[in-house]
CSV table of C-alpha atoms in Angstrom, one decimal:
chain,number,residue,atom,x,y,z
A,17,MET,CA,19.1,6.7,-26.6
A,18,THR,CA,19.2,10.3,-25.7
A,19,THR,CA,17.4,11.2,-23.0
A,20,THR,CA,17.5,9.3,-19.5
A,21,LEU,CA,15.2,6.3,-19.6
A,22,THR,CA,13.1,5.5,-16.2
A,23,CYS,CA,12.1,2.0,-15.4
A,24,PHE,CA,10.8,0.0,-12.9
A,25,LYS,CA,11.9,-3.6,-11.3
A,26,TYR,CA,10.1,-5.6,-9.1
A,27,ARG,CA,12.3,-7.6,-6.7
A,28,SER,CA,11.5,-10.2,-4.4
A,29,PRO,CA,13.0,-9.9,-1.1
A,30,ALA,CA,16.2,-11.8,-1.5
A,31,ALA,CA,16.8,-10.4,-5.0
A,32,ALA,CA,16.3,-6.9,-3.5
A,33,LEU,CA,18.9,-7.5,-0.5
A,34,ARG,CA,21.5,-9.3,-2.8
A,35,CYS,CA,21.4,-6.0,-5.6
A,36,LEU,CA,21.3,-3.6,-2.8
A,37,ALA,CA,24.2,-5.2,-1.2
A,38,GLU,CA,26.2,-5.8,-4.4
A,39,GLY,CA,25.2,-2.5,-6.0
A,40,SER,CA,24.3,-4.0,-9.3
A,41,LEU,CA,21.7,-5.3,-11.6
A,42,TYR,CA,21.8,-8.4,-13.3
A,43,PHE,CA,21.3,-8.7,-16.9
A,44,ALA,CA,20.2,-12.7,-17.8
A,45,LYS,CA,20.6,-14.6,-21.0
A,46,PRO,CA,17.7,-15.7,-23.0
A,47,SER,CA,17.9,-19.1,-21.7
A,48,GLU,CA,17.7,-18.0,-17.7
A,49,LEU,CA,14.4,-16.0,-18.1
A,50,ASN,CA,11.0,-17.4,-17.5
A,51,ASP,CA,9.6,-17.4,-20.8
A,52,THR,CA,10.8,-20.8,-22.8
A,53,LEU,CA,10.8,-19.2,-25.8
A,54,GLU,CA,12.6,-16.3,-25.2
A,55,ALA,CA,15.0,-15.1,-28.1
A,56,LYS,CA,14.0,-17.8,-29.8
A,57,TYR,CA,13.3,-17.6,-33.6
A,58,GLU,CA,13.5,-18.3,-37.4
A,59,HIS,CA,15.8,-16.5,-39.9
A,60,ALA,CA,14.3,-15.6,-43.0
A,61,THR,CA,14.8,-17.0,-46.0
A,62,PRO,CA,17.4,-16.1,-48.7
A,63,GLU,CA,14.7,-15.5,-51.1
A,64,ASP,CA,12.9,-13.1,-48.6
A,65,PHE,CA,16.3,-11.4,-47.6
A,66,ALA,CA,17.0,-10.7,-51.3
A,67,ARG,CA,13.2,-9.6,-51.9
A,68,VAL,CA,13.0,-6.6,-49.1
A,69,MET,CA,17.2,-5.9,-49.9
A,70,THR,CA,16.0,-5.4,-54.3
A,71,GLN,CA,12.4,-3.7,-53.4
A,72,THR,CA,14.4,-1.0,-51.4
A,73,HIS,CA,17.6,-0.3,-53.6
A,74,GLY,CA,14.1,-0.4,-56.5
A,75,GLU,CA,12.5,2.6,-54.2
A,76,ILE,CA,15.7,4.7,-53.8
A,77,SER,CA,16.5,4.5,-57.6
A,78,GLN,CA,12.7,5.5,-58.6
A,79,GLN,CA,12.9,7.8,-56.3
A,80,ARG,CA,16.0,9.7,-57.7
A,81,GLY,CA,14.9,9.6,-61.2
A,82,GLY,CA,16.1,6.2,-61.6
A,83,PRO,CA,15.0,2.7,-63.0
A,84,ALA,CA,13.6,-0.1,-61.2
A,85,LEU,CA,16.4,-2.4,-60.2
A,86,ILE,CA,16.6,-6.2,-60.9
A,87,PHE,CA,19.6,-7.9,-59.4
A,88,GLU,CA,21.0,-10.1,-61.6
A,89,GLN,CA,20.7,-14.1,-60.2
A,90,ARG,CA,24.6,-14.2,-59.0
A,91,ASP,CA,24.3,-10.8,-57.1
A,92,ILE,CA,21.0,-12.7,-55.2
A,93,ALA,CA,23.6,-15.9,-54.8
A,94,GLU,CA,26.0,-13.8,-53.1
A,95,MET,CA,23.6,-12.0,-51.4
A,96,ALA,CA,22.0,-15.0,-50.2
A,97,GLU,CA,25.4,-16.8,-49.0
A,98,VAL,CA,26.1,-13.3,-47.1
A,99,HIS,CA,22.7,-13.6,-45.5
A,100,ALA,CA,23.6,-17.1,-44.0
A,101,ARG,CA,26.7,-16.5,-42.5
A,102,GLU,CA,25.1,-13.0,-40.9
A,103,CYS,CA,22.7,-15.3,-39.8
A,104,GLN,CA,24.9,-17.3,-37.7
A,105,ARG,CA,26.8,-14.8,-36.0
A,106,LEU,CA,23.5,-12.9,-35.3
A,107,GLN,CA,21.7,-16.2,-33.7
A,108,ALA,CA,25.1,-16.6,-31.5
A,109,PHE,CA,25.1,-13.1,-30.3
A,110,THR,CA,21.1,-13.1,-29.1
A,111,ASP,CA,22.3,-16.4,-27.4
A,112,GLN,CA,24.6,-14.7,-25.2
A,113,ILE,CA,22.9,-11.6,-24.7
A,114,GLY,CA,22.1,-10.0,-21.5
A,115,ILE,CA,18.4,-8.8,-21.0
A,116,PHE,CA,17.5,-6.1,-18.1
A,117,SER,CA,13.8,-6.5,-18.1
A,118,ALA,CA,11.6,-4.1,-16.6
A,119,ALA,CA,8.4,-2.6,-15.8
A,120,GLN,CA,7.1,0.8,-17.3
A,121,ARG,CA,5.5,1.5,-13.6
A,122,PRO,CA,5.6,0.9,-10.0
A,123,ASP,CA,2.0,-0.1,-9.5
A,124,HIS,CA,1.2,-2.9,-11.3
A,125,GLN,CA,-0.8,-5.0,-8.7
A,126,ALA,CA,-0.1,-8.3,-10.9
A,127,MET,CA,3.9,-7.6,-11.2
A,128,TRP,CA,3.7,-7.1,-7.3
A,129,ALA,CA,2.6,-10.7,-7.1
A,130,TYR,CA,4.8,-12.3,-9.5
A,131,TYR,CA,8.3,-10.6,-9.0
A,132,ALA,CA,7.9,-8.9,-5.3
A,133,ASP,CA,6.9,-12.4,-3.9
A,134,ASN,CA,3.6,-11.4,-3.3
A,135,ALA,CA,4.2,-7.5,-2.6
A,136,SER,CA,6.9,-8.9,0.4
A,137,GLY,CA,9.5,-7.1,-1.6
A,138,VAL,CA,10.1,-4.1,-3.5
A,139,CYS,CA,10.0,-2.3,-6.6
A,140,PHE,CA,13.5,-0.1,-7.9
A,141,GLU,CA,12.8,3.3,-9.6
A,142,LEU,CA,15.7,3.6,-12.0
A,143,GLU,CA,16.7,6.1,-14.2
A,144,TRP,CA,19.5,5.2,-17.1
A,145,SER,CA,21.3,8.1,-18.0
A,146,GLN,CA,23.0,8.7,-21.1
A,147,GLU,CA,26.5,8.4,-19.6
A,148,ILE,CA,25.5,4.8,-17.8
A,149,VAL,CA,24.4,3.7,-21.3
A,150,GLU,CA,27.3,5.0,-23.2
A,151,ARG,CA,29.4,3.8,-20.7
A,152,HIS,CA,28.3,-0.1,-20.6
A,153,GLN,CA,27.3,-0.3,-24.3
A,154,LEU,CA,23.6,-0.4,-23.8
A,155,TRP,CA,20.5,-0.2,-25.6
A,156,ALA,CA,16.7,0.2,-24.6
A,157,THR,CA,13.9,-1.5,-26.7
A,158,GLU,CA,10.4,-2.6,-25.7
A,159,VAL,CA,9.2,-5.4,-26.4
A,160,GLN,CA,6.6,-6.4,-29.1
A,161,TYR,CA,4.0,-8.8,-28.6
A,162,HIS,CA,2.2,-11.0,-31.0
A,163,GLY,CA,1.0,-14.0,-32.3
A,164,GLU,CA,2.6,-14.9,-35.0
A,165,ALA,CA,5.4,-17.3,-35.9
A,166,ARG,CA,8.5,-15.5,-35.2
A,167,ILE,CA,10.5,-15.1,-38.7
A,168,HIS,CA,13.0,-13.1,-38.3
A,169,ASN,CA,14.2,-11.0,-42.0
A,170,ARG,CA,17.5,-9.2,-41.0
A,171,ALA,CA,16.5,-7.0,-44.2
A,172,GLU,CA,13.8,-5.4,-42.5
A,173,ASP,CA,16.5,-3.8,-40.5
A,174,TRP,CA,18.8,-3.0,-43.0
A,175,ARG,CA,15.8,-1.1,-44.7
A,176,GLN,CA,14.9,0.9,-41.7
A,177,VAL,CA,19.0,2.1,-41.7
A,178,PHE,CA,18.9,2.6,-45.9
A,179,LEU,CA,15.9,4.9,-45.9
A,180,GLU,CA,17.1,6.8,-42.7
A,181,LEU,CA,20.4,7.4,-44.9
A,182,ALA,CA,18.6,8.2,-48.0
A,183,ARG,CA,16.0,10.8,-46.1
A,184,GLU,CA,19.6,12.3,-44.5
A,185,HIS,CA,21.2,12.8,-47.9
A,186,PRO,CA,18.5,13.1,-50.7
A,187,ASP,CA,21.2,14.5,-53.2
A,188,VAL,CA,23.1,11.4,-53.3
A,189,SER,CA,23.4,8.5,-55.7
A,190,LEU,CA,22.3,5.3,-55.2
A,191,GLU,CA,25.7,3.8,-55.3
A,192,THR,CA,26.9,6.7,-52.4
A,193,LEU,CA,23.8,5.6,-50.6
A,194,HIS,CA,24.9,2.0,-50.7
A,195,GLN,CA,28.9,3.2,-49.5
A,196,LEU,CA,27.4,4.5,-46.7
A,197,SER,CA,25.2,1.8,-45.7
A,198,LEU,CA,28.8,0.5,-45.1
A,199,ASP,CA,30.0,2.7,-42.3
A,200,GLU,CA,30.6,1.6,-39.4
A,201,SER,CA,27.9,4.1,-37.7
A,202,ALA,CA,25.4,2.3,-40.3
A,203,ARG,CA,26.5,-1.2,-40.0
A,204,ARG,CA,26.4,-0.6,-35.7
A,205,LYS,CA,23.1,0.7,-35.8
A,206,PHE,CA,21.7,-2.1,-38.5
A,207,GLY,CA,23.1,-4.8,-36.3
A,208,ILE,CA,21.6,-2.8,-32.5
A,209,LEU,CA,18.2,-2.7,-34.6
A,210,SER,CA,18.1,-6.5,-35.5
A,211,ALA,CA,19.3,-7.9,-32.6
A,212,SER,CA,17.3,-5.8,-30.1
A,213,ARG,CA,13.9,-6.8,-32.3
A,214,ALA,CA,15.4,-10.3,-32.3
A,215,ALA,CA,15.6,-10.6,-28.9
A,216,SER,CA,12.5,-8.5,-27.7
A,217,ALA,CA,9.7,-10.7,-29.5
A,218,LYS,CA,7.4,-12.0,-27.2
A,219,HIS,CA,3.9,-14.1,-27.7
A,220,ASN,CA,0.6,-12.2,-26.5
A,221,ASP,CA,0.4,-13.8,-23.5
A,222,TRP,CA,2.8,-11.6,-21.6
A,223,SER,CA,1.4,-8.8,-23.2
A,224,HIS,CA,0.1,-7.2,-19.7
A,225,GLU,CA,3.6,-7.0,-18.6
A,226,LYS,CA,4.2,-4.3,-21.2
A,227,GLU,CA,7.9,-4.6,-20.5
A,228,THR,CA,10.7,-2.0,-21.0
A,229,ARG,CA,14.3,-3.5,-21.6
A,230,LEU,CA,18.3,-2.8,-21.7
A,231,LEU,CA,20.1,-5.0,-23.5
A,232,ALA,CA,23.7,-5.6,-23.0
A,233,PRO,CA,26.6,-7.0,-25.7
A,234,LYS,CA,27.0,-10.0,-22.5
A,235,SER,CA,25.3,-11.5,-19.9
A,236,GLY,CA,26.1,-10.5,-16.3
A,237,ALA,CA,26.0,-8.2,-13.3
A,238,LEU,CA,26.6,-4.4,-14.0
A,239,PRO,CA,28.0,-2.1,-11.0
A,240,VAL,CA,25.3,0.3,-11.6
A,241,LEU,CA,22.5,0.5,-8.8
A,242,GLY,CA,24.4,3.0,-7.1
A,243,GLU,CA,24.1,5.3,-10.0
A,244,ALA,CA,20.3,4.0,-11.3
A,245,LEU,CA,18.4,3.7,-8.1
A,246,LYS,CA,16.3,6.9,-7.5
A,247,ARG,CA,13.5,5.3,-5.3
A,248,VAL,CA,12.0,2.4,-3.8
A,249,TYR,CA,8.4,1.6,-3.4
A,250,TYR,CA,7.4,-0.9,-1.0
A,251,VAL,CA,3.6,-2.1,0.3
A,252,ARG,CA,4.1,-4.7,3.2
A,253,THR,CA,6.9,-4.0,6.3
A,254,ASP,CA,6.1,-7.8,8.1
A,255,GLY,CA,8.3,-9.5,6.0
A,256,GLU,CA,11.7,-10.9,7.8
A,257,HIS,CA,13.6,-9.4,5.3
A,258,TRP,CA,12.2,-6.2,5.5
A,259,ARG,CA,14.7,-4.7,8.1
A,260,ALA,CA,17.7,-5.6,6.2
A,261,ILE,CA,16.5,-3.7,3.3
A,262,MET,CA,16.1,-0.6,4.8
A,263,GLN,CA,19.9,-0.7,6.7
A,264,LEU,CA,21.2,-1.1,3.5
A,265,LEU,CA,19.2,1.7,1.8
A,266,HIS,CA,20.3,3.6,5.1
A,267,ALA,CA,24.0,2.7,4.8
A,268,TYR,CA,24.9,2.8,1.3
A,269,TYR,CA,21.5,4.8,-0.6
A,270,ARG,CA,21.0,7.8,1.5
A,271,THR,CA,19.7,10.2,-1.1
A,272,VAL,CA,17.2,7.2,-2.6
A,273,GLU,CA,13.8,7.9,-1.4
A,274,THR,CA,11.2,5.6,0.1
A,275,MET,CA,7.8,5.3,-1.0
A,276,HIS,CA,4.6,3.7,0.5
A,277,TRP,CA,1.9,1.7,-2.2
A,278,GLN,CA,-1.1,0.9,-0.7
A,279,PRO,CA,-3.0,-0.9,-3.5
A,280,GLY,CA,-6.2,-1.6,-1.7
A,281,ARG,CA,-7.2,2.1,-1.4
A,282,GLY,CA,-6.6,2.9,-5.3
A,283,THR,CA,-4.0,5.6,-4.4
A,284,ALA,CA,-0.5,6.5,-6.2
A,285,PRO,CA,2.4,5.3,-4.3
A,286,LYS,CA,3.2,8.3,-1.1
A,287,SER,CA,6.8,9.2,-0.2
A,288,ASP,CA,7.7,8.7,3.1
A,289,PRO,CA,8.3,11.7,5.4
């Protein structure tokens, strides 16, 4: 992420009070979220993994005037062994990854009902700067919705990184590209792509949420609310926690703007005077 990411987090009154009092935002484990299939997937077979790797190397070889490549059986066996080991590592990582789920807009009526306690809570507008993202090793992704079985092939993420390297270095040999793909920066990009995709696939039934996510290496609360919070949207002011929420905003978040939205009028949220 090279630019500031803006997203929205709907909060129940109790959750809003906790966030504002602690100055933190919580990155949940997949097992803590409300989708029982969160970050659940099957790994591709070694044969499917090797097929994508072979196809990618062959494409680049032919583009550079070389032959179509065929891996020897010994190479494929070694590839399968590495694949099995790396699949275990990916599974362990995605089991404990931290997920911050957010929305793309503050005026989604269903989201107000689901996550803001029938609009008695609030919606935070959050801006994630590059500095915040780098300090906490976060990366942003959008959830991909589909109805197919979740078969995760790590080779597809490796292919994306390898093809990008090939575009950046059009004149180097296939062997040199292979060495570049083993550099730390390329391996990290490959790992982030694969973990992001594995941890951000949901069934089509959830597609109305149009979810944006920030992922962290581990779950837990991060003390970033004071830096990231820019606006607080609200609908109702009749709840028992409303006064406490406003007191915390006045005490600790004086530059944060509050905006009132009246969904029945179909208008955009309006800033308070």
